[in-house]
């Protein structure tokens, strides 16, 4: 696996691969890789000739006071995992390379970018859209792979790709969970064994709502009320949102239909966790 540190070299390497006929599949990450990330790499490998991954803890998407400084960084181990999964190129720039002195341009996806996590974390999706736009310009992949785990992020990036005519296909990939049901996240490293037990209420709530929908309850009001009852019965967490929304624009819908997004965010201690499912 070739490790590249600069945008200029990345563009040269990827141009060479494309000219040689390679279809590039891109997996952007912030590192601290787990099975969720690796499932994206595997999917990319199965659909593309060369997998390009990136590891960059993007300062622009963290607000002051969030966990940028303590975000887990496990670069050597990540490289070994990516190599094992068959990634061909790893882009691992530093912050000065991505945001050199004097860079002032950002990408803001209005409306959809201000909903759900965008409402709770103002400016977060501007940071995400800006870095992903820059990464797309460095790699120019045919396909880019993102987890459904970050459903709002996926909606924001789909909007950006449409609005700015990026020539890339975004592929949403299923959420990977631990055996106890907790969605894998680099931030799970922050939580204690007791907090983890509290955190399981997120998945339990989603399973309850999925069951209610399967049994015929479609009204968002009733679903949210029941879901909030379950969440509020767990004193170890603080709910940020439980929302039933259109998966494309993240606006609330009155009735949960096929493709509707049911999403939850909550704090366990100071750690913010998210989870969701798409109605079948
Ligand atoms: P991150 O390193 O947190 O920025 O995540 C990089 C990519 O991995 C994003 O597209 C995430 O949605 C995806 N991802 C993170 N956790 C999971 C998971 N549990 N299952 C599937 N994809 C995930």
PDB file of C-alpha atoms and ligand atoms in Angstrom:
ATOM      1  CA  UNK A   1       0.000   0.000   0.000  1.00  0.00           C
ATOM      2  CA  UNK A   2       1.397   3.329  -1.024  1.00  0.00           C
ATOM      3  CA  UNK A   3       1.144   6.090   1.594  1.00  0.00           C
ATOM      4  CA  UNK A   4       0.827   9.597   0.169  1.00  0.00           C
ATOM      5  CA  UNK A   5       1.130  12.791   2.222  1.00  0.00           C
ATOM      6  CA  UNK A   6       0.517  15.624  -0.261  1.00  0.00           C
ATOM      7  CA  UNK A   7      -2.403  16.640  -2.476  1.00  0.00           C
ATOM      8  CA  UNK A   8      -0.105  17.122  -5.482  1.00  0.00           C
ATOM      9  CA  UNK A   9       1.306  13.585  -5.218  1.00  0.00           C
ATOM     10  CA  UNK A  10      -2.164  12.171  -4.622  1.00  0.00           C
ATOM     11  CA  UNK A  11      -3.448  13.799  -7.804  1.00  0.00           C
ATOM     12  CA  UNK A  12      -0.445  12.467  -9.745  1.00  0.00           C
ATOM     13  CA  UNK A  13      -0.834   8.914  -8.401  1.00  0.00           C
ATOM     14  CA  UNK A  14      -4.597   8.789  -8.981  1.00  0.00           C
ATOM     15  CA  UNK A  15      -4.303  10.289 -12.467  1.00  0.00           C
ATOM     16  CA  UNK A  16      -1.768   7.573 -13.300  1.00  0.00           C
ATOM     17  CA  UNK A  17      -4.079   4.846 -12.021  1.00  0.00           C
ATOM     18  CA  UNK A  18      -7.056   6.205 -13.982  1.00  0.00           C
ATOM     19  CA  UNK A  19      -4.988   6.507 -17.161  1.00  0.00           C
ATOM     20  CA  UNK A  20      -3.949   2.884 -16.682  1.00  0.00           C
ATOM     21  CA  UNK A  21      -7.653   1.966 -16.730  1.00  0.00           C
ATOM     22  CA  UNK A  22      -8.232   1.570 -12.994  1.00  0.00           C
ATOM     23  CA  UNK A  23     -11.665   2.326 -11.573  1.00  0.00           C
ATOM     24  CA  UNK A  24     -10.958   4.050  -8.244  1.00  0.00           C
ATOM     25  CA  UNK A  25     -13.060   3.391  -5.162  1.00  0.00           C
ATOM     26  CA  UNK A  26     -12.509   5.883  -2.370  1.00  0.00           C
ATOM     27  CA  UNK A  27     -13.060   5.394   1.383  1.00  0.00           C
ATOM     28  CA  UNK A  28     -12.540   8.571   3.418  1.00  0.00           C
ATOM     29  CA  UNK A  29     -12.052   8.115   7.171  1.00  0.00           C
ATOM     30  CA  UNK A  30     -10.714   9.817  10.264  1.00  0.00           C
ATOM     31  CA  UNK A  31      -8.788   6.695  11.260  1.00  0.00           C
ATOM     32  CA  UNK A  32      -9.097   4.620  14.447  1.00  0.00           C
ATOM     33  CA  UNK A  33     -10.393   2.038  12.027  1.00  0.00           C
ATOM     34  CA  UNK A  34     -12.877  -0.647  13.028  1.00  0.00           C
ATOM     35  CA  UNK A  35     -14.964  -3.240  11.188  1.00  0.00           C
ATOM     36  CA  UNK A  36     -17.390  -0.518  10.020  1.00  0.00           C
ATOM     37  CA  UNK A  37     -14.631   1.258   8.115  1.00  0.00           C
ATOM     38  CA  UNK A  38     -13.204  -2.029   6.865  1.00  0.00           C
ATOM     39  CA  UNK A  39     -16.617  -3.095   5.525  1.00  0.00           C
ATOM     40  CA  UNK A  40     -16.482  -0.010   3.267  1.00  0.00           C
ATOM     41  CA  UNK A  41     -12.993  -0.988   2.080  1.00  0.00           C
ATOM     42  CA  UNK A  42     -14.206  -4.525   1.311  1.00  0.00           C
ATOM     43  CA  UNK A  43     -17.234  -3.233  -0.601  1.00  0.00           C
ATOM     44  CA  UNK A  44     -14.978  -0.855  -2.571  1.00  0.00           C
ATOM     45  CA  UNK A  45     -12.581  -3.686  -3.339  1.00  0.00           C
ATOM     46  CA  UNK A  46     -15.391  -5.843  -4.655  1.00  0.00           C
ATOM     47  CA  UNK A  47     -16.638  -3.093  -7.001  1.00  0.00           C
ATOM     48  CA  UNK A  48     -13.475  -1.218  -8.061  1.00  0.00           C
ATOM     49  CA  UNK A  49      -9.966  -1.969  -9.346  1.00  0.00           C
ATOM     50  CA  UNK A  50      -8.067   0.111  -6.805  1.00  0.00           C
ATOM     51  CA  UNK A  51      -9.158   1.139  -3.329  1.00  0.00           C
ATOM     52  CA  UNK A  52      -7.946   4.525  -2.162  1.00  0.00           C
ATOM     53  CA  UNK A  53      -8.480   5.228   1.542  1.00  0.00           C
ATOM     54  CA  UNK A  54      -7.804   8.408   3.461  1.00  0.00           C
ATOM     55  CA  UNK A  55      -7.104   9.076   7.112  1.00  0.00           C
ATOM     56  CA  UNK A  56      -7.475  12.680   8.176  1.00  0.00           C
ATOM     57  CA  UNK A  57      -8.870  13.944  11.469  1.00  0.00           C
ATOM     58  CA  UNK A  58     -10.450  17.041  10.023  1.00  0.00           C
ATOM     59  CA  UNK A  59     -10.178  19.984  12.440  1.00  0.00           C
ATOM     60  CA  UNK A  60     -12.787  21.940  10.464  1.00  0.00           C
ATOM     61  CA  UNK A  61     -15.627  19.607  11.438  1.00  0.00           C
ATOM     62  CA  UNK A  62     -15.001  19.849  15.192  1.00  0.00           C
ATOM     63  CA  UNK A  63     -16.363  22.814  17.133  1.00  0.00           C
ATOM     64  CA  UNK A  64     -14.263  24.363  19.900  1.00  0.00           C
ATOM     65  CA  UNK A  65     -14.769  22.194  22.976  1.00  0.00           C
ATOM     66  CA  UNK A  66     -15.483  19.035  20.970  1.00  0.00           C
ATOM     67  CA  UNK A  67     -13.133  16.039  20.966  1.00  0.00           C
ATOM     68  CA  UNK A  68     -10.648  16.967  18.187  1.00  0.00           C
ATOM     69  CA  UNK A  69      -7.589  16.837  20.476  1.00  0.00           C
ATOM     70  CA  UNK A  70      -8.491  13.524  22.114  1.00  0.00           C
ATOM     71  CA  UNK A  71      -9.928  11.841  18.991  1.00  0.00           C
ATOM     72  CA  UNK A  72      -8.281   8.373  18.869  1.00  0.00           C
ATOM     73  CA  UNK A  73      -5.306   8.145  16.536  1.00  0.00           C
ATOM     74  CA  UNK A  74      -4.009   4.633  15.736  1.00  0.00           C
ATOM     75  CA  UNK A  75      -2.154   5.209  12.473  1.00  0.00           C
ATOM     76  CA  UNK A  76       0.225   2.210  12.446  1.00  0.00           C
ATOM     77  CA  UNK A  77      -2.555  -0.242  13.258  1.00  0.00           C
ATOM     78  CA  UNK A  78      -4.852   1.414  10.674  1.00  0.00           C
ATOM     79  CA  UNK A  79      -2.183   0.974   7.984  1.00  0.00           C
ATOM     80  CA  UNK A  80      -1.885  -2.719   8.786  1.00  0.00           C
ATOM     81  CA  UNK A  81      -5.684  -3.177   8.587  1.00  0.00           C
ATOM     82  CA  UNK A  82      -5.944  -1.311   5.284  1.00  0.00           C
ATOM     83  CA  UNK A  83      -3.059  -3.307   3.843  1.00  0.00           C
ATOM     84  CA  UNK A  84      -4.719  -6.572   4.931  1.00  0.00           C
ATOM     85  CA  UNK A  85      -7.990  -5.529   3.279  1.00  0.00           C
ATOM     86  CA  UNK A  86      -6.193  -4.756   0.035  1.00  0.00           C
ATOM     87  CA  UNK A  87      -6.269  -0.959  -0.129  1.00  0.00           C
ATOM     88  CA  UNK A  88      -3.809   0.204  -2.804  1.00  0.00           C
ATOM     89  CA  UNK A  89      -3.250   3.803  -1.752  1.00  0.00           C
ATOM     90  CA  UNK A  90      -3.611   5.635   1.558  1.00  0.00           C
ATOM     91  CA  UNK A  91      -3.849   9.408   1.599  1.00  0.00           C
ATOM     92  CA  UNK A  92      -2.776  10.716   5.015  1.00  0.00           C
ATOM     93  CA  UNK A  93      -2.135  14.449   4.827  1.00  0.00           C
ATOM     94  CA  UNK A  94      -1.567  16.698   7.822  1.00  0.00           C
ATOM     95  CA  UNK A  95      -3.708  19.734   8.603  1.00  0.00           C
ATOM     96  CA  UNK A  96      -1.211  22.179   7.080  1.00  0.00           C
ATOM     97  CA  UNK A  97      -1.357  20.262   3.791  1.00  0.00           C
ATOM     98  CA  UNK A  98      -5.174  20.265   3.700  1.00  0.00           C
ATOM     99  CA  UNK A  99      -5.611  23.810   4.975  1.00  0.00           C
ATOM    100  CA  UNK A 100      -2.472  25.767   4.064  1.00  0.00           C
ATOM    101  CA  UNK A 101      -2.103  29.276   5.401  1.00  0.00           C
ATOM    102  CA  UNK A 102      -4.367  31.592   3.485  1.00  0.00           C
ATOM    103  CA  UNK A 103      -7.011  29.026   2.533  1.00  0.00           C
ATOM    104  CA  UNK A 104     -10.442  30.569   3.136  1.00  0.00           C
ATOM    105  CA  UNK A 105     -12.901  28.711   0.883  1.00  0.00           C
ATOM    106  CA  UNK A 106     -15.477  26.403   2.441  1.00  0.00           C
ATOM    107  CA  UNK A 107     -18.468  24.432   1.167  1.00  0.00           C
ATOM    108  CA  UNK A 108     -21.734  25.017   3.014  1.00  0.00           C
ATOM    109  CA  UNK A 109     -24.711  22.841   2.165  1.00  0.00           C
ATOM    110  CA  UNK A 110     -27.627  24.985   3.327  1.00  0.00           C
ATOM    111  CA  UNK A 111     -30.885  23.600   4.697  1.00  0.00           C
ATOM    112  CA  UNK A 112     -30.106  19.855   4.764  1.00  0.00           C
ATOM    113  CA  UNK A 113     -26.769  20.717   6.401  1.00  0.00           C
ATOM    114  CA  UNK A 114     -28.555  22.505   9.237  1.00  0.00           C
ATOM    115  CA  UNK A 115     -30.778  19.571  10.207  1.00  0.00           C
ATOM    116  CA  UNK A 116     -30.310  16.701  12.716  1.00  0.00           C
ATOM    117  CA  UNK A 117     -26.576  16.624  13.585  1.00  0.00           C
ATOM    118  CA  UNK A 118     -26.184  19.880  11.672  1.00  0.00           C
ATOM    119  CA  UNK A 119     -28.631  21.511  14.090  1.00  0.00           C
ATOM    120  CA  UNK A 120     -26.879  20.129  17.176  1.00  0.00           C
ATOM    121  CA  UNK A 121     -23.371  20.801  15.861  1.00  0.00           C
ATOM    122  CA  UNK A 122     -23.467  24.133  14.007  1.00  0.00           C
ATOM    123  CA  UNK A 123     -20.811  24.309  11.297  1.00  0.00           C
ATOM    124  CA  UNK A 124     -20.108  20.569  11.479  1.00  0.00           C
ATOM    125  CA  UNK A 125     -21.367  19.756   8.000  1.00  0.00           C
ATOM    126  CA  UNK A 126     -19.555  22.721   6.475  1.00  0.00           C
ATOM    127  CA  UNK A 127     -16.388  21.103   7.814  1.00  0.00           C
ATOM    128  CA  UNK A 128     -17.416  17.725   6.422  1.00  0.00           C
ATOM    129  CA  UNK A 129     -18.498  19.019   2.988  1.00  0.00           C
ATOM    130  CA  UNK A 130     -15.353  21.134   2.655  1.00  0.00           C
ATOM    131  CA  UNK A 131     -12.963  18.296   3.441  1.00  0.00           C
ATOM    132  CA  UNK A 132     -14.839  15.777   1.285  1.00  0.00           C
ATOM    133  CA  UNK A 133     -14.861  18.224  -1.655  1.00  0.00           C
ATOM    134  CA  UNK A 134     -11.102  18.678  -1.230  1.00  0.00           C
ATOM    135  CA  UNK A 135     -10.542  14.927  -0.946  1.00  0.00           C
ATOM    136  CA  UNK A 136     -12.622  14.328  -4.080  1.00  0.00           C
ATOM    137  CA  UNK A 137     -10.406  16.826  -5.915  1.00  0.00           C
ATOM    138  CA  UNK A 138      -7.306  15.024  -4.693  1.00  0.00           C
ATOM    139  CA  UNK A 139      -8.504  11.528  -5.633  1.00  0.00           C
ATOM    140  CA  UNK A 140     -11.177  11.987  -8.354  1.00  0.00           C
ATOM    141  CA  UNK A 141     -12.687   8.569  -7.604  1.00  0.00           C
ATOM    142  CA  UNK A 142     -15.370   6.856  -9.688  1.00  0.00           C
ATOM    143  CA  UNK A 143     -17.161   5.766  -6.514  1.00  0.00           C
ATOM    144  CA  UNK A 144     -16.929   6.899  -2.908  1.00  0.00           C
ATOM    145  CA  UNK A 145     -18.107   4.727  -0.014  1.00  0.00           C
ATOM    146  CA  UNK A 146     -19.818   6.128   3.084  1.00  0.00           C
ATOM    147  CA  UNK A 147     -21.526   4.476   6.039  1.00  0.00           C
ATOM    148  CA  UNK A 148     -25.281   4.674   6.470  1.00  0.00           C
ATOM    149  CA  UNK A 149     -24.338   5.047  10.146  1.00  0.00           C
ATOM    150  CA  UNK A 150     -23.802   8.766   9.429  1.00  0.00           C
ATOM    151  CA  UNK A 151     -27.114   9.106   7.571  1.00  0.00           C
ATOM    152  CA  UNK A 152     -27.291  12.904   7.789  1.00  0.00           C
ATOM    153  CA  UNK A 153     -23.732  13.166   6.484  1.00  0.00           C
ATOM    154  CA  UNK A 154     -24.679  10.999   3.527  1.00  0.00           C
ATOM    155  CA  UNK A 155     -27.691  13.225   2.752  1.00  0.00           C
ATOM    156  CA  UNK A 156     -25.516  16.346   2.930  1.00  0.00           C
ATOM    157  CA  UNK A 157     -22.859  14.857   0.665  1.00  0.00           C
ATOM    158  CA  UNK A 158     -25.419  13.644  -1.893  1.00  0.00           C
ATOM    159  CA  UNK A 159     -26.773  17.201  -2.029  1.00  0.00           C
ATOM    160  CA  UNK A 160     -23.250  18.606  -2.461  1.00  0.00           C
ATOM    161  CA  UNK A 161     -22.407  16.140  -5.245  1.00  0.00           C
ATOM    162  CA  UNK A 162     -25.614  17.090  -7.093  1.00  0.00           C
ATOM    163  CA  UNK A 163     -25.235  20.831  -6.581  1.00  0.00           C
ATOM    164  CA  UNK A 164     -21.542  21.049  -7.485  1.00  0.00           C
ATOM    165  CA  UNK A 165     -21.571  18.455 -10.303  1.00  0.00           C
ATOM    166  CA  UNK A 166     -19.007  16.131  -8.757  1.00  0.00           C
ATOM    167  CA  UNK A 167     -18.475  13.247 -11.158  1.00  0.00           C
ATOM    168  CA  UNK A 168     -18.600  10.581  -8.469  1.00  0.00           C
ATOM    169  CA  UNK A 169     -21.101   7.942  -7.427  1.00  0.00           C
ATOM    170  CA  UNK A 170     -21.776   7.883  -3.682  1.00  0.00           C
ATOM    171  CA  UNK A 171     -22.364   4.412  -2.271  1.00  0.00           C
ATOM    172  CA  UNK A 172     -24.117   4.112   1.106  1.00  0.00           C
ATOM    173  CA  UNK A 173     -23.092   1.025   3.105  1.00  0.00           C
ATOM    174  CA  UNK A 174     -24.937  -0.830   5.875  1.00  0.00           C
ATOM    175  CA  UNK A 175     -24.238  -0.130   9.559  1.00  0.00           C
ATOM    176  CA  UNK A 176     -21.863  -2.616  11.188  1.00  0.00           C
ATOM    177  CA  UNK A 177     -22.654  -3.412  14.840  1.00  0.00           C
ATOM    178  CA  UNK A 178     -20.963  -5.117  17.727  1.00  0.00           C
ATOM    179  CA  UNK A 179     -22.489  -8.383  18.973  1.00  0.00           C
ATOM    180  CA  UNK A 180     -24.429  -6.460  21.664  1.00  0.00           C
ATOM    181  CA  UNK A 181     -26.046  -4.265  18.979  1.00  0.00           C
ATOM    182  CA  UNK A 182     -24.057  -1.063  19.553  1.00  0.00           C
ATOM    183  CA  UNK A 183     -23.160   0.521  16.205  1.00  0.00           C
ATOM    184  CA  UNK A 184     -19.380   0.524  15.780  1.00  0.00           C
ATOM    185  CA  UNK A 185     -17.840   3.963  16.167  1.00  0.00           C
ATOM    186  CA  UNK A 186     -14.340   5.255  16.846  1.00  0.00           C
ATOM    187  CA  UNK A 187     -15.943   7.145  19.745  1.00  0.00           C
ATOM    188  CA  UNK A 188     -16.993   3.889  21.463  1.00  0.00           C
ATOM    189  CA  UNK A 189     -13.406   3.878  22.774  1.00  0.00           C
ATOM    190  CA  UNK A 190     -14.374   6.751  25.066  1.00  0.00           C
ATOM    191  CA  UNK A 191     -17.152   4.961  26.932  1.00  0.00           C
ATOM    192  CA  UNK A 192     -16.860   2.766  30.027  1.00  0.00           C
ATOM    193  CA  UNK A 193     -18.453  -0.673  30.422  1.00  0.00           C
ATOM    194  CA  UNK A 194     -21.315   0.856  32.415  1.00  0.00           C
ATOM    195  CA  UNK A 195     -21.871   3.647  29.880  1.00  0.00           C
ATOM    196  CA  UNK A 196     -21.918   1.010  27.181  1.00  0.00           C
ATOM    197  CA  UNK A 197     -24.831  -0.718  28.899  1.00  0.00           C
ATOM    198  CA  UNK A 198     -26.677   2.620  28.947  1.00  0.00           C
ATOM    199  CA  UNK A 199     -25.797   3.225  25.287  1.00  0.00           C
ATOM    200  CA  UNK A 200     -27.508  -0.005  24.198  1.00  0.00           C
ATOM    201  CA  UNK A 201     -30.870   1.743  24.633  1.00  0.00           C
ATOM    202  CA  UNK A 202     -30.269   3.468  21.284  1.00  0.00           C
ATOM    203  CA  UNK A 203     -30.308   0.245  19.300  1.00  0.00           C
ATOM    204  CA  UNK A 204     -33.053  -1.204  21.526  1.00  0.00           C
ATOM    205  CA  UNK A 205     -35.246   1.814  20.757  1.00  0.00           C
ATOM    206  CA  UNK A 206     -34.618   1.534  17.022  1.00  0.00           C
ATOM    207  CA  UNK A 207     -35.478  -2.183  17.104  1.00  0.00           C
ATOM    208  CA  UNK A 208     -38.695  -1.378  18.977  1.00  0.00           C
ATOM    209  CA  UNK A 209     -39.665   1.240  16.370  1.00  0.00           C
ATOM    210  CA  UNK A 210     -38.755  -1.069  13.505  1.00  0.00           C
ATOM    211  CA  UNK A 211     -41.018  -3.724  15.035  1.00  0.00           C
ATOM    212  CA  UNK A 212     -43.888  -1.254  15.533  1.00  0.00           C
ATOM    213  CA  UNK A 213     -43.600  -0.139  11.908  1.00  0.00           C
ATOM    214  CA  UNK A 214     -43.530  -3.751  10.699  1.00  0.00           C
ATOM    215  CA  UNK A 215     -46.705  -4.344  12.722  1.00  0.00           C
ATOM    216  CA  UNK A 216     -48.429  -1.459  10.959  1.00  0.00           C
ATOM    217  CA  UNK A 217     -47.845   1.675  13.093  1.00  0.00           C
ATOM    218  CA  UNK A 218     -46.814   4.378  10.624  1.00  0.00           C
ATOM    219  CA  UNK A 219     -47.651   7.609  12.457  1.00  0.00           C
ATOM    220  CA  UNK A 220     -44.450   9.494  13.300  1.00  0.00           C
ATOM    221  CA  UNK A 221     -46.034  11.129  16.360  1.00  0.00           C
ATOM    222  CA  UNK A 222     -46.892   7.769  17.932  1.00  0.00           C
ATOM    223  CA  UNK A 223     -43.550   6.253  17.003  1.00  0.00           C
ATOM    224  CA  UNK A 224     -41.535   9.164  18.407  1.00  0.00           C
ATOM    225  CA  UNK A 225     -43.619   9.183  21.600  1.00  0.00           C
ATOM    226  CA  UNK A 226     -43.017   5.473  22.206  1.00  0.00           C
ATOM    227  CA  UNK A 227     -39.343   5.761  21.281  1.00  0.00           C
ATOM    228  CA  UNK A 228     -38.843   8.719  23.633  1.00  0.00           C
ATOM    229  CA  UNK A 229     -40.517   6.753  26.442  1.00  0.00           C
ATOM    230  CA  UNK A 230     -37.953   3.978  25.996  1.00  0.00           C
ATOM    231  CA  UNK A 231     -35.031   6.413  25.756  1.00  0.00           C
ATOM    232  CA  UNK A 232     -36.170   8.447  28.764  1.00  0.00           C
ATOM    233  CA  UNK A 233     -36.530   5.293  30.851  1.00  0.00           C
ATOM    234  CA  UNK A 234     -32.738   4.941  30.605  1.00  0.00           C
ATOM    235  CA  UNK A 235     -31.272   7.480  33.042  1.00  0.00           C
ATOM    236  CA  UNK A 236     -27.696   6.970  31.808  1.00  0.00           C
ATOM    237  CA  UNK A 237     -28.217   8.883  28.574  1.00  0.00           C
ATOM    238  CA  UNK A 238     -29.291  12.359  27.465  1.00  0.00           C
ATOM    239  CA  UNK A 239     -31.275  12.402  24.219  1.00  0.00           C
ATOM    240  CA  UNK A 240     -30.243  14.903  21.551  1.00  0.00           C
ATOM    241  CA  UNK A 241     -32.868  13.917  18.976  1.00  0.00           C
ATOM    242  CA  UNK A 242     -35.133  11.094  17.888  1.00  0.00           C
ATOM    243  CA  UNK A 243     -36.358  11.968  14.415  1.00  0.00           C
ATOM    244  CA  UNK A 244     -38.411  10.436  11.631  1.00  0.00           C
ATOM    245  CA  UNK A 245     -37.416  12.224   8.449  1.00  0.00           C
ATOM    246  CA  UNK A 246     -37.121  12.076   4.686  1.00  0.00           C
ATOM    247  CA  UNK A 247     -33.698  10.465   4.134  1.00  0.00           C
ATOM    248  CA  UNK A 248     -32.856  12.910   1.328  1.00  0.00           C
ATOM    249  CA  UNK A 249     -33.678  16.316   2.822  1.00  0.00           C
ATOM    250  CA  UNK A 250     -33.869  15.315   6.505  1.00  0.00           C
ATOM    251  CA  UNK A 251     -37.230  17.072   6.950  1.00  0.00           C
ATOM    252  CA  UNK A 252     -39.733  15.485   9.355  1.00  0.00           C
ATOM    253  CA  UNK A 253     -42.412  13.299   7.793  1.00  0.00           C
ATOM    254  CA  UNK A 254     -45.782  12.570   9.362  1.00  0.00           C
ATOM    255  CA  UNK A 255     -45.768   8.931   8.346  1.00  0.00           C
ATOM    256  CA  UNK A 256     -42.923   6.390   8.227  1.00  0.00           C
ATOM    257  CA  UNK A 257     -42.862   4.865   4.748  1.00  0.00           C
ATOM    258  CA  UNK A 258     -40.346   2.718   2.869  1.00  0.00           C
ATOM    259  CA  UNK A 259     -37.053   4.617   2.727  1.00  0.00           C
ATOM    260  CA  UNK A 260     -37.894   6.940   5.627  1.00  0.00           C
ATOM    261  CA  UNK A 261     -34.988   7.549   8.014  1.00  0.00           C
ATOM    262  CA  UNK A 262     -35.477   6.903  11.727  1.00  0.00           C
ATOM    263  CA  UNK A 263     -32.476   8.433  13.510  1.00  0.00           C
ATOM    264  CA  UNK A 264     -31.385   8.921  17.098  1.00  0.00           C
ATOM    265  CA  UNK A 265     -28.567  10.846  18.774  1.00  0.00           C
ATOM    266  CA  UNK A 266     -27.778  10.857  22.471  1.00  0.00           C
ATOM    267  CA  UNK A 267     -25.023  11.665  24.921  1.00  0.00           C
ATOM    268  CA  UNK A 268     -23.656   8.939  27.149  1.00  0.00           C
ATOM    269  CA  UNK A 269     -21.565  10.886  29.625  1.00  0.00           C
ATOM    270  CA  UNK A 270     -19.826  13.409  27.380  1.00  0.00           C
ATOM    271  CA  UNK A 271     -19.763  11.059  24.369  1.00  0.00           C
ATOM    272  CA  UNK A 272     -22.265  11.734  21.609  1.00  0.00           C
ATOM    273  CA  UNK A 273     -23.532   8.579  19.865  1.00  0.00           C
ATOM    274  CA  UNK A 274     -25.765   8.250  16.799  1.00  0.00           C
ATOM    275  CA  UNK A 275     -27.672   5.380  15.219  1.00  0.00           C
ATOM    276  CA  UNK A 276     -30.488   4.916  12.712  1.00  0.00           C
ATOM    277  CA  UNK A 277     -32.344   2.650  10.327  1.00  0.00           C
ATOM    278  CA  UNK A 278     -34.118   3.057   7.013  1.00  0.00           C
ATOM    279  CA  UNK A 279     -37.719   1.843   6.985  1.00  0.00           C
ATOM    280  CA  UNK A 280     -38.078  -1.253   4.824  1.00  0.00           C
TER     281      UNK A 280
HETATM  282  P1  LIG B   1     -15.284   8.324  10.364  1.00  0.00           P
HETATM  283  O1  LIG B   1     -13.889   7.788  10.463  1.00  0.00           O
HETATM  284  O2  LIG B   1     -16.047   8.262  11.639  1.00  0.00           O
HETATM  285  O3  LIG B   1     -15.337   9.659   9.676  1.00  0.00           O
HETATM  286  O4  LIG B   1     -16.045   7.325   9.409  1.00  0.00           O
HETATM  287  C1  LIG B   1     -15.583   7.060   8.105  1.00  0.00           C
HETATM  288  C2  LIG B   1     -16.637   6.333   7.343  1.00  0.00           C
HETATM  289  O5  LIG B   1     -16.941   5.091   7.976  1.00  0.00           O
HETATM  290  C3  LIG B   1     -17.949   7.130   7.262  1.00  0.00           C
HETATM  291  O6  LIG B   1     -18.485   7.001   5.960  1.00  0.00           O
HETATM  292  C4  LIG B   1     -18.803   6.435   8.285  1.00  0.00           C
HETATM  293  O7  LIG B   1     -20.185   6.552   8.021  1.00  0.00           O
HETATM  294  C5  LIG B   1     -18.352   5.001   8.143  1.00  0.00           C
HETATM  295  N1  LIG B   1     -18.682   4.245   9.350  1.00  0.00           N
HETATM  296  C6  LIG B   1     -18.393   4.584  10.632  1.00  0.00           C
HETATM  297  N2  LIG B   1     -18.922   3.685  11.490  1.00  0.00           N
HETATM  298  C7  LIG B   1     -19.566   2.762  10.733  1.00  0.00           C
HETATM  299  C8  LIG B   1     -20.324   1.578  11.025  1.00  0.00           C
HETATM  300  N3  LIG B   1     -20.520   1.164  12.274  1.00  0.00           N
HETATM  301  N4  LIG B   1     -20.854   0.890   9.994  1.00  0.00           N
HETATM  302  C9  LIG B   1     -20.663   1.306   8.720  1.00  0.00           C
HETATM  303  N5  LIG B   1     -19.959   2.403   8.376  1.00  0.00           N
HETATM  304  C10 LIG B   1     -19.420   3.123   9.356  1.00  0.00           C
END
